[in-house]
Short mmCIF file of C-alpha atoms in Angstrom, two decimals:
data_model
loop_
_atom_site.label_atom_id
_atom_site.label_comp_id
_atom_site.label_asym_id
_atom_site.label_seq_id
_atom_site.Cartn_x
_atom_site.Cartn_y
_atom_site.Cartn_z
CA UNK A 1 -134.78 114.92 -83.83
CA UNK A 2 -138.36 115.41 -85.11
CA UNK A 3 -137.03 117.32 -88.12
CA UNK A 4 -134.66 114.48 -88.97
CA UNK A 5 -136.75 111.31 -89.45
CA UNK A 6 -133.67 109.25 -90.26
CA UNK A 7 -132.23 109.95 -86.80
CA UNK A 8 -135.60 109.20 -85.21
CA UNK A 9 -135.81 105.85 -87.01
CA UNK A 10 -132.17 105.23 -86.15
CA UNK A 11 -132.85 105.82 -82.45
CA UNK A 12 -135.63 103.22 -82.33
CA UNK A 13 -133.56 100.70 -84.30
CA UNK A 14 -130.45 101.31 -82.15
CA UNK A 15 -132.57 100.94 -79.02
CA UNK A 16 -133.99 97.65 -80.27
CA UNK A 17 -130.52 96.31 -81.12
CA UNK A 18 -129.18 97.32 -77.69
CA UNK A 19 -132.16 95.74 -75.89
CA UNK A 20 -131.89 92.46 -77.81
CA UNK A 21 -128.12 92.19 -77.28
CA UNK A 22 -128.49 92.97 -73.59
CA UNK A 23 -131.25 90.39 -73.21
CA UNK A 24 -129.03 87.72 -74.76
CA UNK A 25 -126.06 88.63 -72.49
CA UNK A 26 -128.29 88.78 -69.39
CA UNK A 27 -129.92 85.44 -70.24
CA UNK A 28 -126.55 83.75 -70.70
CA UNK A 29 -125.28 85.20 -67.41
CA UNK A 30 -128.37 84.12 -65.49
CA UNK A 31 -128.39 80.65 -67.07
CA UNK A 32 -124.75 80.15 -66.06
CA UNK A 33 -125.61 81.46 -62.58
CA UNK A 34 -123.06 84.28 -62.86
CA UNK A 35 -125.68 86.69 -61.47
CA UNK A 36 -129.32 86.73 -60.55
CA UNK A 37 -132.14 89.21 -60.09
CA UNK A 38 -134.06 87.82 -57.11
CA UNK A 39 -137.52 89.15 -56.42
CA UNK A 40 -137.77 91.06 -59.70
CA UNK A 41 -141.21 91.55 -61.17
CA UNK A 42 -142.19 91.03 -64.79
CA UNK A 43 -139.31 88.76 -65.82
CA UNK A 44 -138.95 87.59 -69.39
CA UNK A 45 -137.06 84.31 -69.16
CA UNK A 46 -135.64 85.30 -65.74
CA UNK A 47 -134.45 88.67 -67.12
CA UNK A 48 -136.33 91.60 -65.59
CA UNK A 49 -138.12 93.64 -68.23
CA UNK A 50 -136.51 96.78 -66.81
CA UNK A 51 -132.98 95.72 -67.83
CA UNK A 52 -133.47 95.38 -71.63
CA UNK A 53 -135.76 98.41 -71.46
CA UNK A 54 -132.91 100.37 -69.89
CA UNK A 55 -130.65 99.36 -72.77
CA UNK A 56 -133.36 100.30 -75.28
CA UNK A 57 -133.21 103.82 -73.89
CA UNK A 58 -129.39 103.70 -73.98
CA UNK A 59 -129.70 103.14 -77.74
CA UNK A 60 -131.93 106.19 -78.00
CA UNK A 61 -129.50 108.25 -75.90
CA UNK A 62 -126.57 107.08 -78.05
CA UNK A 63 -128.45 108.28 -81.13
CA UNK A 64 -129.16 111.59 -79.45
CA UNK A 65 -125.46 111.98 -78.63
CA UNK A 66 -124.44 111.27 -82.23
CA UNK A 67 -127.17 113.63 -83.45
CA UNK A 68 -126.02 116.46 -81.15
CA UNK A 69 -122.38 115.93 -82.11
CA UNK A 70 -123.41 115.94 -85.78
CA UNK A 71 -125.34 119.20 -85.27
CA UNK A 72 -122.27 120.79 -83.66
CA UNK A 73 -120.11 119.43 -86.52
CA UNK A 74 -118.03 117.38 -84.09
CA UNK A 75 -118.97 114.17 -85.90
CA UNK A 76 -119.08 113.79 -89.64
CA UNK A 77 -121.24 111.23 -91.37
CA UNK A 78 -119.46 111.72 -94.70
CA UNK A 79 -116.51 109.36 -94.86
CA UNK A 80 -114.53 108.14 -97.82
CA UNK A 81 -114.95 104.50 -98.73
CA UNK A 82 -112.52 102.30 -96.79
CA UNK A 83 -109.47 101.04 -98.63
CA UNK A 84 -109.05 97.35 -99.35
CA UNK A 85 -106.33 97.14 -96.72
CA UNK A 86 -108.61 98.54 -93.99
CA UNK A 87 -111.38 96.24 -95.26
CA UNK A 88 -109.16 93.18 -94.72
CA UNK A 89 -108.27 94.32 -91.21
CA UNK A 90 -111.94 94.87 -90.48
CA UNK A 91 -112.85 91.42 -91.81
CA UNK A 92 -110.19 89.84 -89.60
CA UNK A 93 -111.46 91.72 -86.56
CA UNK A 94 -115.06 90.68 -87.26
CA UNK A 95 -113.99 87.03 -87.59
CA UNK A 96 -112.10 87.32 -84.30
CA UNK A 97 -115.17 88.86 -82.66
CA UNK A 98 -117.41 86.07 -83.97
CA UNK A 99 -115.00 83.46 -82.61
CA UNK A 100 -115.16 85.00 -79.14
CA UNK A 101 -118.95 85.38 -79.30
CA UNK A 102 -119.13 81.61 -79.74
CA UNK A 103 -116.56 81.08 -76.96
CA UNK A 104 -118.62 83.28 -74.64
CA UNK A 105 -121.87 81.53 -75.57
CA UNK A 106 -120.45 78.08 -74.79
CA UNK A 107 -118.86 79.28 -71.55
CA UNK A 108 -115.16 79.07 -72.38
CA UNK A 109 -114.64 82.83 -72.01
CA UNK A 110 -116.22 84.94 -69.28
CA UNK A 111 -115.33 88.41 -70.54
CA UNK A 112 -117.50 90.34 -72.97
CA UNK A 113 -114.51 92.46 -73.94
CA UNK A 114 -112.96 89.72 -76.08
CA UNK A 115 -115.72 89.96 -78.69
CA UNK A 116 -116.88 93.54 -78.24
CA UNK A 117 -113.43 95.13 -78.58
CA UNK A 118 -112.48 93.70 -82.01
CA UNK A 119 -115.97 94.41 -83.33
CA UNK A 120 -115.79 97.99 -82.01
CA UNK A 121 -112.39 98.55 -83.58
CA UNK A 122 -113.63 97.19 -86.92
CA UNK A 123 -116.51 99.66 -86.86
CA UNK A 124 -114.24 102.48 -85.66
CA UNK A 125 -111.97 101.93 -88.66
CA UNK A 126 -114.95 102.59 -90.90
CA UNK A 127 -116.14 105.70 -88.99
CA UNK A 128 -113.05 107.10 -87.23
CA UNK A 129 -114.47 109.79 -84.95
CA UNK A 130 -112.36 110.86 -81.93
CA UNK A 131 -115.41 112.17 -80.02
CA UNK A 132 -116.95 108.69 -80.07
CA UNK A 133 -113.77 107.28 -78.54
CA UNK A 134 -113.81 109.93 -75.81
CA UNK A 135 -117.43 109.16 -74.90
CA UNK A 136 -116.68 105.43 -74.80
CA UNK A 137 -113.75 105.98 -72.42
CA UNK A 138 -115.93 108.13 -70.18
CA UNK A 139 -118.45 105.29 -69.82
CA UNK A 140 -115.73 103.05 -68.35
CA UNK A 141 -115.25 105.36 -65.40
CA UNK A 142 -118.96 106.07 -64.93
CA UNK A 143 -119.82 102.36 -65.04
CA UNK A 144 -117.02 101.43 -62.63
CA UNK A 145 -118.28 103.93 -60.09
CA UNK A 146 -121.91 102.87 -60.52
CA UNK A 147 -121.04 99.17 -60.48
CA UNK A 148 -119.12 99.47 -57.23
CA UNK A 149 -121.69 101.61 -55.45
CA UNK A 150 -124.98 100.17 -56.74
CA UNK A 151 -124.21 96.45 -56.63
CA UNK A 152 -123.45 96.72 -52.93
CA UNK A 153 -126.87 98.28 -52.27
CA UNK A 154 -129.01 96.35 -54.78
CA UNK A 155 -130.86 93.09 -54.99
CA UNK A 156 -128.44 91.56 -57.51
CA UNK A 157 -126.59 88.47 -56.34
CA UNK A 158 -123.16 88.11 -57.90
CA UNK A 159 -121.21 84.98 -57.07
CA UNK A 160 -117.63 85.97 -56.38
CA UNK A 161 -118.18 89.66 -57.05
CA UNK A 162 -115.00 91.63 -56.42
CA UNK A 163 -113.03 94.58 -57.75
CA UNK A 164 -111.77 92.51 -60.71
CA UNK A 165 -115.37 91.79 -61.73
CA UNK A 166 -116.22 95.50 -61.60
CA UNK A 167 -113.17 96.31 -63.75
CA UNK A 168 -114.06 93.59 -66.31
CA UNK A 169 -117.60 94.89 -66.59
CA UNK A 170 -116.44 98.52 -66.87
CA UNK A 171 -113.92 97.65 -69.59
CA UNK A 172 -116.56 95.76 -71.52
CA UNK A 173 -118.66 98.94 -71.50
CA UNK A 174 -115.88 100.77 -73.36
CA UNK A 175 -116.21 98.37 -76.23
CA UNK A 176 -119.99 98.13 -75.93
CA UNK A 177 -120.44 101.92 -75.93
CA UNK A 178 -118.11 102.33 -78.88
CA UNK A 179 -119.95 99.54 -80.66
CA UNK A 180 -123.34 101.15 -80.00
CA UNK A 181 -122.16 104.61 -81.09
CA UNK A 182 -120.61 103.18 -84.24
CA UNK A 183 -123.78 101.21 -85.05
CA UNK A 184 -125.78 104.43 -84.61
CA UNK A 185 -123.35 106.25 -86.91
CA UNK A 186 -123.61 103.49 -89.51
CA UNK A 187 -127.41 103.47 -89.27
CA UNK A 188 -127.52 107.27 -89.61
CA UNK A 189 -125.52 107.02 -92.83
CA UNK A 190 -127.72 104.23 -94.24
CA UNK A 191 -131.06 105.71 -93.22
#
């Protein structure tokens, strides 16, 4: 990506956005005692530095994926302007997402999917790329496998962790991955 400074800048910005969003979600989860990272070193407000750093690199990887798909002409960054009708649907989905962000922040909703899914769909309507959907679906299965196998062997304490929790987290990664890939696509167009 050295020869494409806009993608390089996009990767750092996407990484920063992913790290900040993850930090907020982790902090809310720890504050509500939904999970904990006992014995972790270098915490920032009880969130281990390694977790937002991991998501920072996920933002960079998402940019690399979009860049490679763009190079292979599997993703186009040239899209016609959305119609007014699609714009209204997008606005409604963003409002719905904002409502559920507030509901999650105050503790009335425990699933991240309720805000991430409408926001992802709103972005997808602006940049409809089937490859991005396929990658987002793949992350559901990868995360479910990792969640089930790693949580059992790690230092993370989940209260009431069960198969339903693993499914909820995996489904939220569909929306989160799609959201991240769409943000990268939007940033690549702007930058």
